[in-house]
């Protein structure tokens, strides 16, 4: 009997207790993570910081992402008001009774969105409101403060584009294929294609798959 992957198990690797699927561990409803995204540690939510209710932002992560240990997501609550003469957050400190500044004054950047099949290297920091596209790779020790296009490698502090992973034709085919949205059975069938390094052959096979749809 063929085994099937289970997106609802917490520890997806036999005898390894420091790699976890994120989705089944979540308690905060404002953190939304897709199936099979894993984290190289055991308490993902501790790595989502400055997540305050008054900000009303969300962390949204797609399927099949690979998030290394030490990765931190800084949410909009980390922002301070920079268009006033003091940046001190009186509005969150007990006893000052200051009204919270408007979102415009705080320059809130909205939800943080990581799409599908994104690899985030160890000890990276993702800043508020960043949008990282499908298939991107973030180098270790990076600080990501700007959006990252699909299938692009970025690294550094601040993170800068190193190169595209593939040519435009293959990137376009991958974005049309959306393999991460297929059923487990379908994905198992195309794993040999999406893990092949023969990219010209991959292009041909993906074109055939798309034509069938």
PDB file of C-alpha atoms in Angstrom:
ATOM      1  CA  UNK A   1       0.000   0.000   0.000  1.00  0.00           C
ATOM      2  CA  UNK A   2       1.361   3.414  -0.999  1.00  0.00           C
ATOM      3  CA  UNK A   3       1.762   5.902   1.842  1.00  0.00           C
ATOM      4  CA  UNK A   4       0.150   9.323   1.566  1.00  0.00           C
ATOM      5  CA  UNK A   5       1.409  12.593   3.028  1.00  0.00           C
ATOM      6  CA  UNK A   6      -0.745  13.985   5.835  1.00  0.00           C
ATOM      7  CA  UNK A   7      -0.869  17.814   6.076  1.00  0.00           C
ATOM      8  CA  UNK A   8      -2.404  17.589   9.555  1.00  0.00           C
ATOM      9  CA  UNK A   9       0.451  15.797  11.303  1.00  0.00           C
ATOM     10  CA  UNK A  10       2.758  18.057  13.293  1.00  0.00           C
ATOM     11  CA  UNK A  11       6.057  16.202  12.766  1.00  0.00           C
ATOM     12  CA  UNK A  12       6.358  15.204   9.075  1.00  0.00           C
ATOM     13  CA  UNK A  13       9.787  13.524   9.282  1.00  0.00           C
ATOM     14  CA  UNK A  14      10.180  10.261  11.174  1.00  0.00           C
ATOM     15  CA  UNK A  15      12.206  10.605  14.387  1.00  0.00           C
ATOM     16  CA  UNK A  16      12.776  14.338  13.842  1.00  0.00           C
ATOM     17  CA  UNK A  17      11.147  16.607  16.416  1.00  0.00           C
ATOM     18  CA  UNK A  18      12.506  19.988  15.337  1.00  0.00           C
ATOM     19  CA  UNK A  19      10.741  20.231  11.973  1.00  0.00           C
ATOM     20  CA  UNK A  20       6.996  20.876  12.043  1.00  0.00           C
ATOM     21  CA  UNK A  21       4.153  21.442   9.655  1.00  0.00           C
ATOM     22  CA  UNK A  22       2.936  24.913  10.590  1.00  0.00           C
ATOM     23  CA  UNK A  23      -0.794  24.713   9.870  1.00  0.00           C
ATOM     24  CA  UNK A  24      -1.773  22.129  12.526  1.00  0.00           C
ATOM     25  CA  UNK A  25       0.112  24.052  15.245  1.00  0.00           C
ATOM     26  CA  UNK A  26      -1.632  27.408  14.778  1.00  0.00           C
ATOM     27  CA  UNK A  27      -3.877  29.067  17.347  1.00  0.00           C
ATOM     28  CA  UNK A  28      -3.949  32.675  16.147  1.00  0.00           C
ATOM     29  CA  UNK A  29      -6.730  33.089  13.533  1.00  0.00           C
ATOM     30  CA  UNK A  30      -4.818  35.944  11.900  1.00  0.00           C
ATOM     31  CA  UNK A  31      -2.006  33.588  10.885  1.00  0.00           C
ATOM     32  CA  UNK A  32      -3.152  31.641   7.827  1.00  0.00           C
ATOM     33  CA  UNK A  33      -0.836  28.942   6.457  1.00  0.00           C
ATOM     34  CA  UNK A  34      -1.389  26.408   3.683  1.00  0.00           C
ATOM     35  CA  UNK A  35      -0.875  22.655   3.704  1.00  0.00           C
ATOM     36  CA  UNK A  36       2.615  21.150   3.839  1.00  0.00           C
ATOM     37  CA  UNK A  37       4.425  24.374   4.714  1.00  0.00           C
ATOM     38  CA  UNK A  38       7.056  23.453   7.286  1.00  0.00           C
ATOM     39  CA  UNK A  39       9.180  25.280   9.850  1.00  0.00           C
ATOM     40  CA  UNK A  40      12.620  24.227  11.091  1.00  0.00           C
ATOM     41  CA  UNK A  41      11.579  24.583  14.719  1.00  0.00           C
ATOM     42  CA  UNK A  42       8.663  23.761  17.016  1.00  0.00           C
ATOM     43  CA  UNK A  43       6.833  27.011  17.918  1.00  0.00           C
ATOM     44  CA  UNK A  44       6.110  29.005  14.801  1.00  0.00           C
ATOM     45  CA  UNK A  45       3.871  31.606  16.441  1.00  0.00           C
ATOM     46  CA  UNK A  46       6.702  32.772  18.714  1.00  0.00           C
ATOM     47  CA  UNK A  47       8.469  33.902  15.556  1.00  0.00           C
ATOM     48  CA  UNK A  48       5.616  36.219  14.543  1.00  0.00           C
ATOM     49  CA  UNK A  49       6.273  39.382  16.560  1.00  0.00           C
ATOM     50  CA  UNK A  50       4.479  42.677  17.265  1.00  0.00           C
ATOM     51  CA  UNK A  51       1.152  41.111  16.333  1.00  0.00           C
ATOM     52  CA  UNK A  52      -1.346  43.439  18.039  1.00  0.00           C
ATOM     53  CA  UNK A  53      -5.119  43.380  17.583  1.00  0.00           C
ATOM     54  CA  UNK A  54      -5.380  47.119  16.880  1.00  0.00           C
ATOM     55  CA  UNK A  55      -3.294  46.714  13.720  1.00  0.00           C
ATOM     56  CA  UNK A  56      -5.778  44.275  12.141  1.00  0.00           C
ATOM     57  CA  UNK A  57      -3.105  42.774   9.892  1.00  0.00           C
ATOM     58  CA  UNK A  58      -2.656  39.142   8.907  1.00  0.00           C
ATOM     59  CA  UNK A  59       0.231  36.842   8.077  1.00  0.00           C
ATOM     60  CA  UNK A  60      -0.750  34.737   5.078  1.00  0.00           C
ATOM     61  CA  UNK A  61       1.542  31.937   3.881  1.00  0.00           C
ATOM     62  CA  UNK A  62       0.793  29.539   1.039  1.00  0.00           C
ATOM     63  CA  UNK A  63       1.413  25.830   0.555  1.00  0.00           C
ATOM     64  CA  UNK A  64       4.700  23.909   0.409  1.00  0.00           C
ATOM     65  CA  UNK A  65       6.840  26.739   1.806  1.00  0.00           C
ATOM     66  CA  UNK A  66      10.117  25.850   3.504  1.00  0.00           C
ATOM     67  CA  UNK A  67      10.859  28.120   6.456  1.00  0.00           C
ATOM     68  CA  UNK A  68      14.199  27.578   8.181  1.00  0.00           C
ATOM     69  CA  UNK A  69      14.916  27.968  11.886  1.00  0.00           C
ATOM     70  CA  UNK A  70      15.387  31.479  13.202  1.00  0.00           C
ATOM     71  CA  UNK A  71      13.100  33.098  10.627  1.00  0.00           C
ATOM     72  CA  UNK A  72      11.062  35.949  12.121  1.00  0.00           C
ATOM     73  CA  UNK A  73       8.021  37.778  10.779  1.00  0.00           C
ATOM     74  CA  UNK A  74       7.752  41.336  12.113  1.00  0.00           C
ATOM     75  CA  UNK A  75       4.185  42.623  11.885  1.00  0.00           C
ATOM     76  CA  UNK A  76       2.821  46.167  11.656  1.00  0.00           C
ATOM     77  CA  UNK A  77       2.657  46.583  15.428  1.00  0.00           C
ATOM     78  CA  UNK A  78       6.415  47.169  15.366  1.00  0.00           C
ATOM     79  CA  UNK A  79       5.887  50.508  13.593  1.00  0.00           C
ATOM     80  CA  UNK A  80       6.206  53.796  15.495  1.00  0.00           C
ATOM     81  CA  UNK A  81       4.764  57.129  14.430  1.00  0.00           C
ATOM     82  CA  UNK A  82       7.520  58.844  12.452  1.00  0.00           C
ATOM     83  CA  UNK A  83       5.669  61.971  11.284  1.00  0.00           C
ATOM     84  CA  UNK A  84       5.460  63.394  14.840  1.00  0.00           C
ATOM     85  CA  UNK A  85       8.325  64.897  16.852  1.00  0.00           C
ATOM     86  CA  UNK A  86       8.369  61.878  19.210  1.00  0.00           C
ATOM     87  CA  UNK A  87       8.285  58.252  18.152  1.00  0.00           C
ATOM     88  CA  UNK A  88       7.400  57.051  21.676  1.00  0.00           C
ATOM     89  CA  UNK A  89       4.263  54.801  21.640  1.00  0.00           C
ATOM     90  CA  UNK A  90       2.327  56.451  24.498  1.00  0.00           C
ATOM     91  CA  UNK A  91      -0.873  54.843  23.173  1.00  0.00           C
ATOM     92  CA  UNK A  92       0.212  51.318  24.179  1.00  0.00           C
ATOM     93  CA  UNK A  93       1.920  52.162  27.486  1.00  0.00           C
ATOM     94  CA  UNK A  94      -0.237  52.006  30.612  1.00  0.00           C
ATOM     95  CA  UNK A  95      -1.273  55.296  32.198  1.00  0.00           C
ATOM     96  CA  UNK A  96      -0.775  57.710  29.292  1.00  0.00           C
ATOM     97  CA  UNK A  97      -4.317  57.477  27.885  1.00  0.00           C
ATOM     98  CA  UNK A  98      -3.254  58.551  24.415  1.00  0.00           C
ATOM     99  CA  UNK A  99      -5.543  57.737  21.517  1.00  0.00           C
ATOM    100  CA  UNK A 100      -3.982  55.393  18.952  1.00  0.00           C
ATOM    101  CA  UNK A 101      -2.693  57.174  15.834  1.00  0.00           C
ATOM    102  CA  UNK A 102      -4.463  56.540  12.542  1.00  0.00           C
ATOM    103  CA  UNK A 103      -3.200  53.810  10.231  1.00  0.00           C
ATOM    104  CA  UNK A 104      -2.124  56.544   7.838  1.00  0.00           C
ATOM    105  CA  UNK A 105       0.033  58.192  10.506  1.00  0.00           C
ATOM    106  CA  UNK A 106       1.519  54.821  11.434  1.00  0.00           C
ATOM    107  CA  UNK A 107       2.193  53.917   7.797  1.00  0.00           C
ATOM    108  CA  UNK A 108       0.768  50.426   8.253  1.00  0.00           C
ATOM    109  CA  UNK A 109       1.623  48.350   5.200  1.00  0.00           C
ATOM    110  CA  UNK A 110      -1.187  45.807   5.371  1.00  0.00           C
ATOM    111  CA  UNK A 111      -0.958  42.027   5.381  1.00  0.00           C
ATOM    112  CA  UNK A 112       2.288  40.113   4.991  1.00  0.00           C
ATOM    113  CA  UNK A 113       1.861  37.559   2.206  1.00  0.00           C
ATOM    114  CA  UNK A 114       4.164  34.679   1.314  1.00  0.00           C
ATOM    115  CA  UNK A 115       2.910  32.730  -1.682  1.00  0.00           C
ATOM    116  CA  UNK A 116       3.597  29.046  -2.457  1.00  0.00           C
ATOM    117  CA  UNK A 117       6.810  26.966  -2.637  1.00  0.00           C
ATOM    118  CA  UNK A 118       8.918  29.764  -1.151  1.00  0.00           C
ATOM    119  CA  UNK A 119      12.205  28.860   0.559  1.00  0.00           C
ATOM    120  CA  UNK A 120      13.204  31.229   3.368  1.00  0.00           C
ATOM    121  CA  UNK A 121      16.742  30.752   4.649  1.00  0.00           C
ATOM    122  CA  UNK A 122      17.864  30.588   8.264  1.00  0.00           C
ATOM    123  CA  UNK A 123      17.701  33.692  10.510  1.00  0.00           C
ATOM    124  CA  UNK A 124      15.889  35.812   7.931  1.00  0.00           C
ATOM    125  CA  UNK A 125      13.608  38.659   9.009  1.00  0.00           C
ATOM    126  CA  UNK A 126      10.481  39.493   7.003  1.00  0.00           C
ATOM    127  CA  UNK A 127       9.261  43.056   7.613  1.00  0.00           C
ATOM    128  CA  UNK A 128       5.605  44.185   7.692  1.00  0.00           C
ATOM    129  CA  UNK A 129       3.494  44.216   4.559  1.00  0.00           C
ATOM    130  CA  UNK A 130       5.988  42.370   2.358  1.00  0.00           C
ATOM    131  CA  UNK A 131       4.644  40.230  -0.514  1.00  0.00           C
ATOM    132  CA  UNK A 132       6.890  37.352  -1.615  1.00  0.00           C
ATOM    133  CA  UNK A 133       5.908  35.641  -4.865  1.00  0.00           C
ATOM    134  CA  UNK A 134       5.605  31.958  -5.709  1.00  0.00           C
ATOM    135  CA  UNK A 135       8.840  29.998  -5.928  1.00  0.00           C
ATOM    136  CA  UNK A 136      11.073  32.740  -4.548  1.00  0.00           C
ATOM    137  CA  UNK A 137      14.228  31.973  -2.536  1.00  0.00           C
ATOM    138  CA  UNK A 138      15.351  34.183   0.341  1.00  0.00           C
ATOM    139  CA  UNK A 139      19.014  33.795   1.333  1.00  0.00           C
ATOM    140  CA  UNK A 140      19.927  33.197   4.971  1.00  0.00           C
ATOM    141  CA  UNK A 141      20.424  36.177   7.319  1.00  0.00           C
ATOM    142  CA  UNK A 142      18.430  38.441   4.993  1.00  0.00           C
ATOM    143  CA  UNK A 143      16.146  41.300   5.957  1.00  0.00           C
ATOM    144  CA  UNK A 144      13.276  41.548   3.494  1.00  0.00           C
ATOM    145  CA  UNK A 145      11.581  44.944   3.430  1.00  0.00           C
ATOM    146  CA  UNK A 146      10.381  45.045  -0.190  1.00  0.00           C
ATOM    147  CA  UNK A 147       8.241  42.791  -2.356  1.00  0.00           C
ATOM    148  CA  UNK A 148       9.930  39.848  -4.068  1.00  0.00           C
ATOM    149  CA  UNK A 149       8.764  38.757  -7.549  1.00  0.00           C
ATOM    150  CA  UNK A 150       7.951  35.098  -8.269  1.00  0.00           C
ATOM    151  CA  UNK A 151      10.896  32.732  -8.847  1.00  0.00           C
ATOM    152  CA  UNK A 152      13.463  35.329  -7.814  1.00  0.00           C
ATOM    153  CA  UNK A 153      16.449  34.875  -5.487  1.00  0.00           C
ATOM    154  CA  UNK A 154      17.121  37.698  -3.041  1.00  0.00           C
ATOM    155  CA  UNK A 155      19.628  38.019  -0.202  1.00  0.00           C
ATOM    156  CA  UNK A 156      21.262  40.554   2.085  1.00  0.00           C
ATOM    157  CA  UNK A 157      20.338  43.311   4.508  1.00  0.00           C
ATOM    158  CA  UNK A 158      18.407  44.898   2.980  1.00  0.00           C
ATOM    159  CA  UNK A 159      17.587  41.991   0.664  1.00  0.00           C
ATOM    160  CA  UNK A 160      18.383  42.688  -2.980  1.00  0.00           C
ATOM    161  CA  UNK A 161      17.729  40.710  -6.130  1.00  0.00           C
ATOM    162  CA  UNK A 162      20.484  38.246  -7.012  1.00  0.00           C
ATOM    163  CA  UNK A 163      18.866  36.785 -10.112  1.00  0.00           C
ATOM    164  CA  UNK A 164      15.772  35.127 -11.502  1.00  0.00           C
ATOM    165  CA  UNK A 165      15.742  31.393 -10.946  1.00  0.00           C
ATOM    166  CA  UNK A 166      14.626  30.568 -14.501  1.00  0.00           C
ATOM    167  CA  UNK A 167      13.996  32.243 -17.823  1.00  0.00           C
ATOM    168  CA  UNK A 168      10.706  34.070 -18.348  1.00  0.00           C
ATOM    169  CA  UNK A 169       9.173  31.215 -20.342  1.00  0.00           C
ATOM    170  CA  UNK A 170       9.620  28.670 -17.555  1.00  0.00           C
ATOM    171  CA  UNK A 171       8.490  31.125 -14.877  1.00  0.00           C
ATOM    172  CA  UNK A 172       5.324  31.808 -16.855  1.00  0.00           C
ATOM    173  CA  UNK A 173       4.695  28.065 -17.270  1.00  0.00           C
ATOM    174  CA  UNK A 174       5.136  27.446 -13.533  1.00  0.00           C
ATOM    175  CA  UNK A 175       2.709  30.221 -12.661  1.00  0.00           C
ATOM    176  CA  UNK A 176       0.169  28.739 -15.052  1.00  0.00           C
ATOM    177  CA  UNK A 177       0.671  25.201 -13.761  1.00  0.00           C
ATOM    178  CA  UNK A 178       0.094  26.129 -10.078  1.00  0.00           C
ATOM    179  CA  UNK A 179       1.134  22.627  -9.045  1.00  0.00           C
ATOM    180  CA  UNK A 180       0.648  23.426  -5.353  1.00  0.00           C
ATOM    181  CA  UNK A 181      -3.121  23.713  -5.882  1.00  0.00           C
ATOM    182  CA  UNK A 182      -3.469  20.220  -7.311  1.00  0.00           C
ATOM    183  CA  UNK A 183      -4.596  17.161  -5.356  1.00  0.00           C
ATOM    184  CA  UNK A 184      -2.063  15.082  -3.462  1.00  0.00           C
ATOM    185  CA  UNK A 185      -2.472  12.301  -6.032  1.00  0.00           C
ATOM    186  CA  UNK A 186      -1.787  14.682  -8.927  1.00  0.00           C
ATOM    187  CA  UNK A 187       1.225  16.202  -7.200  1.00  0.00           C
ATOM    188  CA  UNK A 188       2.727  12.783  -6.514  1.00  0.00           C
ATOM    189  CA  UNK A 189       2.533  12.053 -10.239  1.00  0.00           C
ATOM    190  CA  UNK A 190       4.354  15.249 -11.232  1.00  0.00           C
ATOM    191  CA  UNK A 191       7.018  15.235  -8.496  1.00  0.00           C
ATOM    192  CA  UNK A 192       9.563  13.741 -10.983  1.00  0.00           C
ATOM    193  CA  UNK A 193       8.913  16.729 -13.254  1.00  0.00           C
ATOM    194  CA  UNK A 194       9.106  19.525 -10.679  1.00  0.00           C
ATOM    195  CA  UNK A 195      12.254  18.068  -9.100  1.00  0.00           C
ATOM    196  CA  UNK A 196      14.146  17.567 -12.374  1.00  0.00           C
ATOM    197  CA  UNK A 197      17.143  19.744 -13.240  1.00  0.00           C
ATOM    198  CA  UNK A 198      16.672  19.174 -16.990  1.00  0.00           C
ATOM    199  CA  UNK A 199      14.803  22.435 -17.459  1.00  0.00           C
ATOM    200  CA  UNK A 200      14.188  22.134 -21.199  1.00  0.00           C
ATOM    201  CA  UNK A 201      12.555  18.746 -20.632  1.00  0.00           C
ATOM    202  CA  UNK A 202      10.603  20.234 -17.733  1.00  0.00           C
ATOM    203  CA  UNK A 203       9.267  22.960 -20.030  1.00  0.00           C
ATOM    204  CA  UNK A 204       8.011  20.405 -22.529  1.00  0.00           C
ATOM    205  CA  UNK A 205       6.333  18.284 -19.879  1.00  0.00           C
ATOM    206  CA  UNK A 206       4.674  21.257 -18.206  1.00  0.00           C
ATOM    207  CA  UNK A 207       3.315  22.424 -21.551  1.00  0.00           C
ATOM    208  CA  UNK A 208       1.736  18.981 -21.987  1.00  0.00           C
ATOM    209  CA  UNK A 209       0.228  19.128 -18.488  1.00  0.00           C
ATOM    210  CA  UNK A 210      -1.229  22.579 -19.077  1.00  0.00           C
ATOM    211  CA  UNK A 211      -2.649  21.498 -22.434  1.00  0.00           C
ATOM    212  CA  UNK A 212      -4.539  18.655 -20.736  1.00  0.00           C
ATOM    213  CA  UNK A 213      -6.241  20.977 -18.276  1.00  0.00           C
TER     214      UNK A 213
END
